[in-house]
Amino acid sequence: MKKDLGAKTILFPTPVLVVATYDGQGKANAMTAAWGGICCSDPPCVTVSVRKARHTYDSLMERKAYTVNIPGKGHAWEADYLGVASGKDEDKFAAAGLTAVKSGFVDAPYIEEFPLILECKVVHIADLGAHTQFVGEIMNVKADAAMMENDRLPLIEQIMPLIFAPSSGNYYTIGEEIGKAFSAGKEKKLT
Amino acid sequence: MKKDLGAKTILFPTPVLVVATYDGQGKANAMTAAWGGICCSDPPCVTVSVRKARHTYDSLMERKAYTVNIPGKGHAWEADYLGVASGKDEDKFAAAGLTAVKSGFVDAPYIEEFPLILECKVVHIADLGAHTQFVGEIMNVKADAAMMENDRLPLIEQIMPLIFAPSSGNYYTIGEEIGKAFSAGKEKKLT
């Protein structure tokens, strides 16, 4: 039996996206967002949503560039800290013990310690209410060489990304492999 | 050491979103999308991206409504099937053995067998290239009563949602709990 819960932002899974930018003074900053995801295959695009009061909002409007940095399960504290503190008040990179490296592809820094990075140029902005959505064209993806298969694609089992559950507010990582996409549905049922 | 991989749609995790609609003839249809996620807190909004060639694209343009249905790990075959088959050619609900129920909140059906449903009205459309992004205001969330805490919020540990890994193309579900959001970052490092 289903129960109606009203208008809420509950979706499983949501990602843990650390959005890194340079502000007007060229200071590197990063904030954690759970509202976002891939939104187009060609050109490859990702979207992140940011509140207007955020320091990152001003930086995104000014620089029109950001990186999405995916924390592994060993960086839950850093990811959470970057979500609760503000770059208006402090140097979040220093406080979190993280290293900002200038992207060679876009006008934004990335986080050296995180295993998977998407380097993006803002191509579409939509004011949706409390949040503004920034669609970024992915100009390059970089990943830790040690976490790839055949030096080609990063492996989720190596990255072990954080996953956010909006209802409980807990972080998880991935678990059991269930099946192969674009094949299970063509063949017999998974057991 | 980081390696550059070029412009690709790699992000971990991506969700498995089954988008259900009525077409022009009132036939219920559903397709699986991994490109999407929550994009605004107030009004609560979710986004899903769909290719123009999809039957669902025409239905979304006509009805301006959809539901997002989250499959649990026991529905990987159905989710994958709904991603590879087309509603132009067959009755996907019948073929997948799923039940379409008319939403009481929006002009779209939902999938009775799936544990978490978001009922949405299209409020913003953006043509991004290969995919068009449909932002939907979430008018109601419904969940299986047996999978909630205190009859109030669905639990990710009960839902056990599918998770898609774009690089390998595998499905996973959630695993280990890592910590609590909006608290870890304020206190000491997680161990």
Short mmCIF file of C-alpha atoms in Angstrom, two decimals:
data_model
loop_
_atom_site.label_atom_id
_atom_site.label_comp_id
_atom_site.label_asym_id
_atom_site.label_seq_id
_atom_site.Cartn_x
_atom_site.Cartn_y
_atom_site.Cartn_z
CA MET A 1 0.00 0.00 0.00
CA LYS A 2 1.30 3.45 -0.94
CA LYS A 3 1.15 6.49 1.28
CA ASP A 4 1.12 10.11 0.02
CA LEU A 5 3.82 12.26 1.58
CA GLY A 6 3.16 15.64 -0.07
CA ALA A 7 5.54 17.76 -2.16
CA LYS A 8 9.06 16.85 -1.04
CA THR A 9 12.55 16.47 -2.51
CA ILE A 10 13.05 12.77 -1.90
CA LEU A 11 14.93 10.78 -4.52
CA PHE A 12 17.27 7.80 -4.15
CA PRO A 13 20.14 7.97 -4.91
CA THR A 14 21.29 11.59 -4.97
CA PRO A 15 24.96 12.32 -5.68
CA VAL A 16 27.47 14.24 -3.56
CA LEU A 17 28.83 16.90 -5.93
CA VAL A 18 31.55 19.23 -4.69
CA VAL A 19 31.37 22.32 -6.91
CA ALA A 20 34.65 24.25 -7.09
CA THR A 21 34.96 27.81 -8.43
CA TYR A 22 37.15 30.90 -8.36
CA ASP A 23 35.49 33.98 -6.92
CA GLY A 24 35.88 37.59 -8.12
CA GLN A 25 39.18 37.90 -6.23
CA GLY A 26 40.51 34.66 -7.70
CA LYS A 27 40.17 32.76 -4.42
CA ALA A 28 39.37 29.06 -4.81
CA ASN A 29 36.19 27.91 -3.09
CA ALA A 30 34.12 24.73 -3.02
CA MET A 31 30.63 23.80 -1.87
CA THR A 32 28.81 20.49 -1.70
CA ALA A 33 25.54 20.02 -3.60
CA ALA A 34 23.23 17.02 -3.80
CA TRP A 35 20.91 18.59 -6.37
CA GLY A 36 22.38 17.78 -9.78
CA GLY A 37 23.44 15.13 -12.26
CA ILE A 38 24.24 14.43 -15.89
CA CYS A 39 21.65 16.06 -18.19
CA CYS A 40 22.82 15.63 -21.81
CA SER A 41 24.98 13.13 -23.72
CA ASP A 42 26.03 15.36 -26.64
CA PRO A 43 27.39 17.85 -25.84
CA PRO A 44 28.12 16.11 -22.53
CA CYS A 45 26.51 18.24 -19.81
CA VAL A 46 26.02 18.10 -16.05
CA THR A 47 23.76 20.28 -13.92
CA VAL A 48 24.23 21.58 -10.37
CA SER A 49 21.75 23.69 -8.39
CA VAL A 50 22.92 26.44 -6.04
CA ARG A 51 21.05 28.88 -3.76
CA LYS A 52 21.44 32.60 -4.54
CA ALA A 53 22.85 33.35 -1.06
CA ARG A 54 25.82 31.05 -1.68
CA HIS A 55 29.28 32.45 -2.35
CA THR A 56 29.48 29.88 -5.16
CA TYR A 57 26.45 31.48 -6.85
CA ASP A 58 28.30 34.77 -7.33
CA SER A 59 31.39 32.94 -8.57
CA LEU A 60 29.36 30.91 -11.08
CA MET A 61 27.68 34.06 -12.38
CA GLU A 62 31.03 35.81 -12.73
CA ARG A 63 33.28 33.04 -14.06
CA LYS A 64 30.71 30.88 -15.89
CA ALA A 65 32.83 27.85 -15.05
CA TYR A 66 33.09 25.18 -12.36
CA THR A 67 34.40 21.74 -11.65
CA VAL A 68 32.41 18.89 -10.13
CA ASN A 69 34.59 16.91 -7.76
CA ILE A 70 33.41 13.47 -6.63
CA PRO A 71 34.54 12.48 -3.13
CA GLY A 72 35.31 8.86 -2.38
CA LYS A 73 34.03 7.31 0.84
CA GLY A 74 37.20 8.37 2.66
CA HIS A 75 36.32 12.06 2.14
CA ALA A 76 32.91 12.21 3.86
CA TRP A 77 34.09 14.69 6.47
CA GLU A 78 35.55 17.06 3.87
CA ALA A 79 32.44 16.82 1.68
CA ASP A 80 30.15 17.52 4.60
CA TYR A 81 32.26 20.41 5.87
CA LEU A 82 32.23 22.00 2.38
CA GLY A 83 28.42 21.81 2.51
CA VAL A 84 27.94 23.53 5.86
CA ALA A 85 30.67 26.22 5.91
CA SER A 86 30.72 29.33 3.70
CA GLY A 87 33.54 30.61 1.49
CA LYS A 88 32.43 34.13 2.42
CA ASP A 89 33.76 33.54 5.94
CA GLU A 90 36.72 31.27 5.55
CA ASP A 91 39.22 29.61 3.24
CA LYS A 92 37.43 26.28 2.94
CA PHE A 93 40.23 24.59 0.99
CA ALA A 94 42.71 25.36 3.77
CA ALA A 95 40.29 24.41 6.55
CA ALA A 96 39.49 21.08 4.89
CA GLY A 97 43.15 20.34 4.12
CA LEU A 98 42.43 20.13 0.40
CA THR A 99 44.53 21.30 -2.55
CA ALA A 100 43.08 23.59 -5.24
CA VAL A 101 44.66 23.02 -8.65
CA LYS A 102 43.88 25.31 -11.60
CA SER A 103 42.03 23.43 -14.34
CA GLY A 104 43.72 23.46 -17.73
CA PHE A 105 40.30 23.33 -19.42
CA VAL A 106 38.05 25.86 -17.65
CA ASP A 107 38.36 28.93 -15.40
CA ALA A 108 37.93 26.98 -12.16
CA PRO A 109 40.01 24.99 -9.68
CA TYR A 110 39.67 21.28 -8.98
CA ILE A 111 40.35 19.25 -5.84
CA GLU A 112 43.55 17.26 -6.17
CA GLU A 113 42.61 14.79 -3.42
CA PHE A 114 39.27 13.71 -4.96
CA PRO A 115 39.34 10.81 -7.45
CA LEU A 116 36.96 11.99 -10.21
CA ILE A 117 36.66 15.51 -11.67
CA LEU A 118 34.36 17.02 -14.32
CA GLU A 119 35.59 20.35 -15.77
CA CYS A 120 32.65 22.46 -16.95
CA LYS A 121 31.73 25.64 -18.78
CA VAL A 122 28.28 27.09 -17.91
CA VAL A 123 25.99 26.92 -20.98
CA HIS A 124 22.48 27.33 -19.51
CA ILE A 125 21.14 28.96 -16.33
CA ALA A 126 17.58 28.51 -15.03
CA ASP A 127 16.18 30.27 -11.96
CA LEU A 128 13.82 27.66 -10.54
CA GLY A 129 12.98 29.27 -7.17
CA ALA A 130 15.09 28.62 -4.10
CA HIS A 131 17.76 27.14 -6.36
CA THR A 132 19.30 28.25 -9.63
CA GLN A 133 20.31 25.50 -11.99
CA PHE A 134 23.68 25.79 -13.73
CA VAL A 135 24.06 23.46 -16.70
CA GLY A 136 27.71 22.99 -17.55
CA GLU A 137 29.19 21.50 -20.69
CA ILE A 138 31.77 18.93 -19.61
CA MET A 139 34.99 19.94 -21.38
CA ASN A 140 37.08 17.20 -19.76
CA VAL A 141 36.89 14.44 -17.18
CA LYS A 142 39.95 13.54 -15.14
CA ALA A 143 40.34 10.63 -12.79
CA ASP A 144 42.99 9.04 -10.60
CA ALA A 145 45.07 6.83 -12.87
CA ALA A 146 45.08 4.11 -10.20
CA MET A 147 41.27 3.87 -10.26
CA MET A 148 40.82 3.11 -13.95
CA GLU A 149 40.32 0.03 -16.09
CA ASN A 150 42.80 -0.37 -18.93
CA ASP A 151 43.86 3.24 -18.40
CA ARG A 152 40.57 4.27 -20.01
CA LEU A 153 37.55 4.53 -17.70
CA PRO A 154 37.26 5.09 -13.95
CA LEU A 155 35.71 2.20 -12.03
CA ILE A 156 32.94 2.89 -9.53
CA GLU A 157 34.25 0.04 -7.33
CA GLN A 158 37.55 1.92 -7.06
CA ILE A 159 36.12 5.42 -6.67
CA MET A 160 33.54 4.27 -4.05
CA PRO A 161 31.58 7.55 -4.36
CA LEU A 162 29.52 9.04 -1.58
CA ILE A 163 25.75 8.81 -2.00
CA PHE A 164 23.30 11.08 -0.16
CA ALA A 165 19.89 9.98 1.10
CA PRO A 166 17.66 13.09 1.42
CA SER A 167 15.15 11.66 3.90
CA SER A 168 17.52 10.42 6.61
CA GLY A 169 20.33 12.81 5.67
CA ASN A 170 22.88 10.01 5.74
CA TYR A 171 25.83 9.32 3.46
CA TYR A 172 26.34 5.87 1.96
CA THR A 173 28.57 4.38 -0.69
CA ILE A 174 27.75 1.81 -3.37
CA GLY A 175 27.16 -1.83 -2.52
CA GLU A 176 26.23 -5.01 -4.33
CA GLU A 177 26.44 -5.18 -8.14
CA ILE A 178 22.98 -6.10 -9.45
CA GLY A 179 23.41 -6.51 -13.22
CA LYS A 180 24.51 -5.09 -16.53
CA ALA A 181 22.54 -2.29 -18.20
CA PHE A 182 21.37 -2.50 -21.82
CA SER A 183 21.57 -6.28 -21.67
CA ALA A 184 19.45 -7.56 -18.79
CA GLY A 185 16.35 -6.01 -20.37
CA LYS A 186 17.04 -7.68 -23.71
CA GLU A 187 17.57 -11.13 -22.28
CA LYS A 188 16.12 -13.11 -19.45
CA LYS A 189 15.23 -11.77 -16.04
CA LEU A 190 18.06 -11.23 -13.59
CA THR A 191 17.99 -13.75 -10.80
CA MET B 1 48.27 11.07 -10.56
CA LYS B 2 45.30 12.21 -12.63
CA LYS B 3 44.67 11.26 -16.23
CA ASP B 4 42.59 13.35 -18.67
CA LEU B 5 39.82 11.36 -20.35
CA GLY B 6 38.23 13.99 -22.60
CA ALA B 7 34.63 15.20 -22.69
CA LYS B 8 32.52 12.35 -21.34
CA THR B 9 29.36 11.78 -19.29
CA ILE B 10 30.92 10.01 -16.33
CA LEU B 11 29.49 10.74 -12.89
CA PHE B 12 29.12 8.49 -9.86
CA PRO B 13 26.42 7.80 -8.74
CA THR B 14 23.75 8.33 -11.38
CA PRO B 15 20.17 7.37 -10.51
CA VAL B 16 17.84 4.95 -12.31
CA LEU B 17 14.72 7.01 -13.02
CA VAL B 18 11.75 5.35 -14.69
CA VAL B 19 9.73 8.14 -16.31
CA ALA B 20 6.05 7.26 -16.83
CA THR B 21 3.68 9.23 -19.08
CA TYR B 22 0.42 8.97 -21.00
CA ASP B 23 0.75 9.41 -24.76
CA GLY B 24 -1.66 11.24 -27.09
CA GLN B 25 -3.94 8.19 -27.18
CA GLY B 26 -3.94 7.89 -23.39
CA LYS B 27 -1.72 4.79 -23.41
CA ALA B 28 0.58 4.46 -20.39
CA ASN B 29 4.27 4.21 -21.22
CA ALA B 30 7.52 4.25 -19.25
CA MET B 31 11.20 4.70 -20.08
CA THR B 32 14.32 4.50 -17.96
CA ALA B 33 16.65 7.51 -17.72
CA ALA B 34 19.92 7.94 -15.84
CA TRP B 35 20.28 11.62 -16.71
CA GLY B 36 18.40 13.53 -14.01
CA GLY B 37 18.01 14.36 -10.33
CA ILE B 38 16.55 16.82 -7.84
CA CYS B 39 17.19 20.42 -8.96
CA CYS B 40 15.32 22.76 -6.58
CA SER B 41 14.13 22.63 -2.95
CA ASP B 42 11.31 25.19 -3.15
CA PRO B 43 9.24 24.57 -5.16
CA PRO B 44 10.50 20.99 -5.02
CA CYS B 45 11.65 20.07 -8.54
CA VAL B 46 13.28 17.14 -10.28
CA THR B 47 14.77 17.03 -13.77
CA VAL B 48 14.87 14.22 -16.33
CA SER B 49 16.52 14.33 -19.76
CA VAL B 50 14.98 12.59 -22.77
CA ARG B 51 16.06 12.26 -26.42
CA LYS B 52 13.72 13.74 -29.04
CA ALA B 53 13.30 10.39 -30.81
CA ARG B 54 11.77 8.83 -27.69
CA HIS B 55 8.03 8.14 -27.49
CA THR B 56 8.21 9.68 -24.00
CA TYR B 57 9.43 12.99 -25.51
CA ASP B 58 6.17 13.41 -27.46
CA SER B 59 4.12 12.46 -24.40
CA LEU B 60 5.97 14.97 -22.20
CA MET B 61 5.46 17.73 -24.76
CA GLU B 62 1.75 16.92 -25.03
CA ARG B 63 0.80 16.18 -21.42
CA LYS B 64 3.38 18.32 -19.57
CA ALA B 65 3.35 15.78 -16.75
CA TYR B 66 5.25 12.66 -15.67
CA THR B 67 6.03 10.48 -12.71
CA VAL B 68 9.52 9.38 -11.66
CA ASN B 69 9.40 5.80 -10.42
CA ILE B 70 12.34 4.46 -8.42
CA PRO B 71 12.99 0.74 -8.84
CA GLY B 72 14.30 -1.28 -5.93
CA LYS B 73 17.11 -3.77 -6.50
CA GLY B 74 14.54 -6.52 -7.22
CA HIS B 75 13.36 -4.65 -10.34
CA ALA B 76 16.62 -4.40 -12.32
CA TRP B 77 15.28 -6.46 -15.21
CA GLU B 78 12.15 -4.31 -15.54
CA ALA B 79 14.14 -1.06 -15.30
CA ASP B 80 16.60 -2.22 -17.94
CA TYR B 81 13.87 -3.49 -20.25
CA LEU B 82 12.05 -0.13 -20.02
CA GLY B 83 15.31 1.54 -21.09
CA VAL B 84 15.94 -0.57 -24.21
CA ALA B 85 12.41 -1.15 -25.62
CA SER B 86 10.18 1.54 -27.19
CA GLY B 87 6.57 2.40 -26.38
CA LYS B 88 6.09 3.10 -30.09
CA ASP B 89 6.38 -0.61 -30.80
CA GLU B 90 4.90 -2.34 -27.78
CA ASP B 91 2.93 -2.06 -24.57
CA LYS B 92 5.90 -1.88 -22.21
CA PHE B 93 3.81 -2.04 -19.03
CA ALA B 94 2.25 -5.34 -20.17
CA ALA B 95 5.55 -6.77 -21.40
CA ALA B 96 7.29 -5.92 -18.12
CA GLY B 97 4.42 -7.23 -16.01
CA LEU B 98 3.95 -3.84 -14.37
CA THR B 99 0.74 -2.06 -13.35
CA ALA B 100 0.01 1.53 -14.48
CA VAL B 101 -2.09 3.45 -11.96
CA LYS B 102 -3.45 6.92 -12.78
CA SER B 103 -1.88 9.56 -10.54
CA GLY B 104 -4.34 11.59 -8.51
CA PHE B 105 -1.98 14.60 -8.67
CA VAL B 106 -0.78 14.90 -12.29
CA ASP B 107 -1.82 13.72 -15.77
CA ALA B 108 0.47 10.68 -15.77
CA PRO B 109 0.49 7.08 -14.59
CA TYR B 110 2.76 5.61 -11.92
CA ILE B 111 4.14 2.11 -11.46
CA GLU B 112 2.34 0.32 -8.64
CA GLU B 113 5.15 -2.23 -8.12
CA PHE B 114 7.93 0.35 -7.56
CA PRO B 115 8.49 1.58 -3.99
CA LEU B 116 9.03 5.36 -4.47
CA ILE B 117 7.13 7.69 -6.83
CA LEU B 118 7.48 11.42 -7.60
CA GLU B 119 4.44 12.97 -9.31
CA CYS B 120 5.50 15.94 -11.44
CA LYS B 121 4.17 18.77 -13.57
CA VAL B 122 6.57 20.12 -16.24
CA VAL B 123 7.59 23.71 -15.41
CA HIS B 124 10.73 24.26 -17.51
CA ILE B 125 12.05 22.71 -20.73
CA ALA B 126 15.59 23.19 -22.06
CA ASP B 127 16.86 21.79 -25.36
CA LEU B 128 20.49 21.00 -24.56
CA GLY B 129 21.47 19.04 -27.68
CA ALA B 130 20.98 15.30 -27.89
CA HIS B 131 18.79 15.50 -24.79
CA THR B 132 15.98 17.81 -23.76
CA GLN B 133 15.73 18.52 -20.07
CA PHE B 134 12.27 18.45 -18.48
CA VAL B 135 12.15 20.09 -15.06
CA GLY B 136 9.09 18.94 -13.15
CA GLU B 137 7.61 20.43 -10.02
CA ILE B 138 7.06 17.59 -7.56
CA MET B 139 3.38 17.82 -6.60
CA ASN B 140 3.46 14.72 -4.39
CA VAL B 141 5.74 11.88 -3.34
CA LYS B 142 4.31 8.47 -2.57
CA ALA B 143 6.10 5.51 -1.09
CA ASP B 144 5.35 1.98 0.05
CA ALA B 145 3.98 2.26 3.59
CA ALA B 146 6.09 -0.75 4.64
CA MET B 147 9.31 1.07 3.67
CA MET B 148 8.92 4.14 5.87
CA GLU B 149 10.11 5.31 9.24
CA ASN B 150 7.36 6.40 11.63
CA ASP B 151 4.94 6.44 8.71
CA ARG B 152 6.66 9.64 7.55
CA LEU B 153 9.75 9.21 5.38
CA PRO B 154 10.90 6.40 3.11
CA LEU B 155 14.15 4.72 4.14
CA ILE B 156 16.89 4.14 1.58
CA GLU B 157 17.84 0.90 3.36
CA GLN B 158 14.32 -0.38 2.69
CA ILE B 159 13.95 0.96 -0.85
CA MET B 160 17.42 -0.31 -1.88
CA PRO B 161 17.40 1.79 -5.08
CA LEU B 162 19.24 0.86 -8.24
CA ILE B 163 22.32 2.95 -9.03
CA PHE B 164 23.83 3.22 -12.51
CA ALA B 165 27.55 3.47 -13.24
CA PRO B 166 27.98 5.15 -16.67
CA SER B 167 31.50 3.87 -17.38
CA SER B 168 30.99 0.13 -16.85
CA GLY B 169 27.26 0.26 -17.54
CA ASN B 170 26.51 -1.81 -14.44
CA TYR B 171 23.70 -1.50 -11.90
CA TYR B 172 24.45 -1.45 -8.19
CA THR B 173 22.52 -0.72 -5.05
CA ILE B 174 23.58 1.16 -1.94
CA GLY B 175 26.05 -0.25 0.54
CA GLU B 176 27.78 0.83 3.72
CA GLU B 177 26.50 3.85 5.66
CA ILE B 178 29.39 6.33 5.95
CA GLY B 179 28.05 9.14 8.15
CA LYS B 180 25.43 11.78 8.80
CA ALA B 181 25.18 14.90 6.62
CA PHE B 182 25.12 18.42 8.09
CA SER B 183 26.83 17.16 11.22
CA ALA B 184 30.06 15.38 10.32
CA GLY B 185 31.37 18.62 8.81
CA LYS B 186 30.58 20.57 11.96
CA GLU B 187 32.23 18.17 14.32
CA LYS B 188 35.26 15.96 14.21
CA LYS B 189 36.43 13.92 11.28
CA LEU B 190 34.56 10.69 10.56
CA THR B 191 36.61 7.65 11.36
#
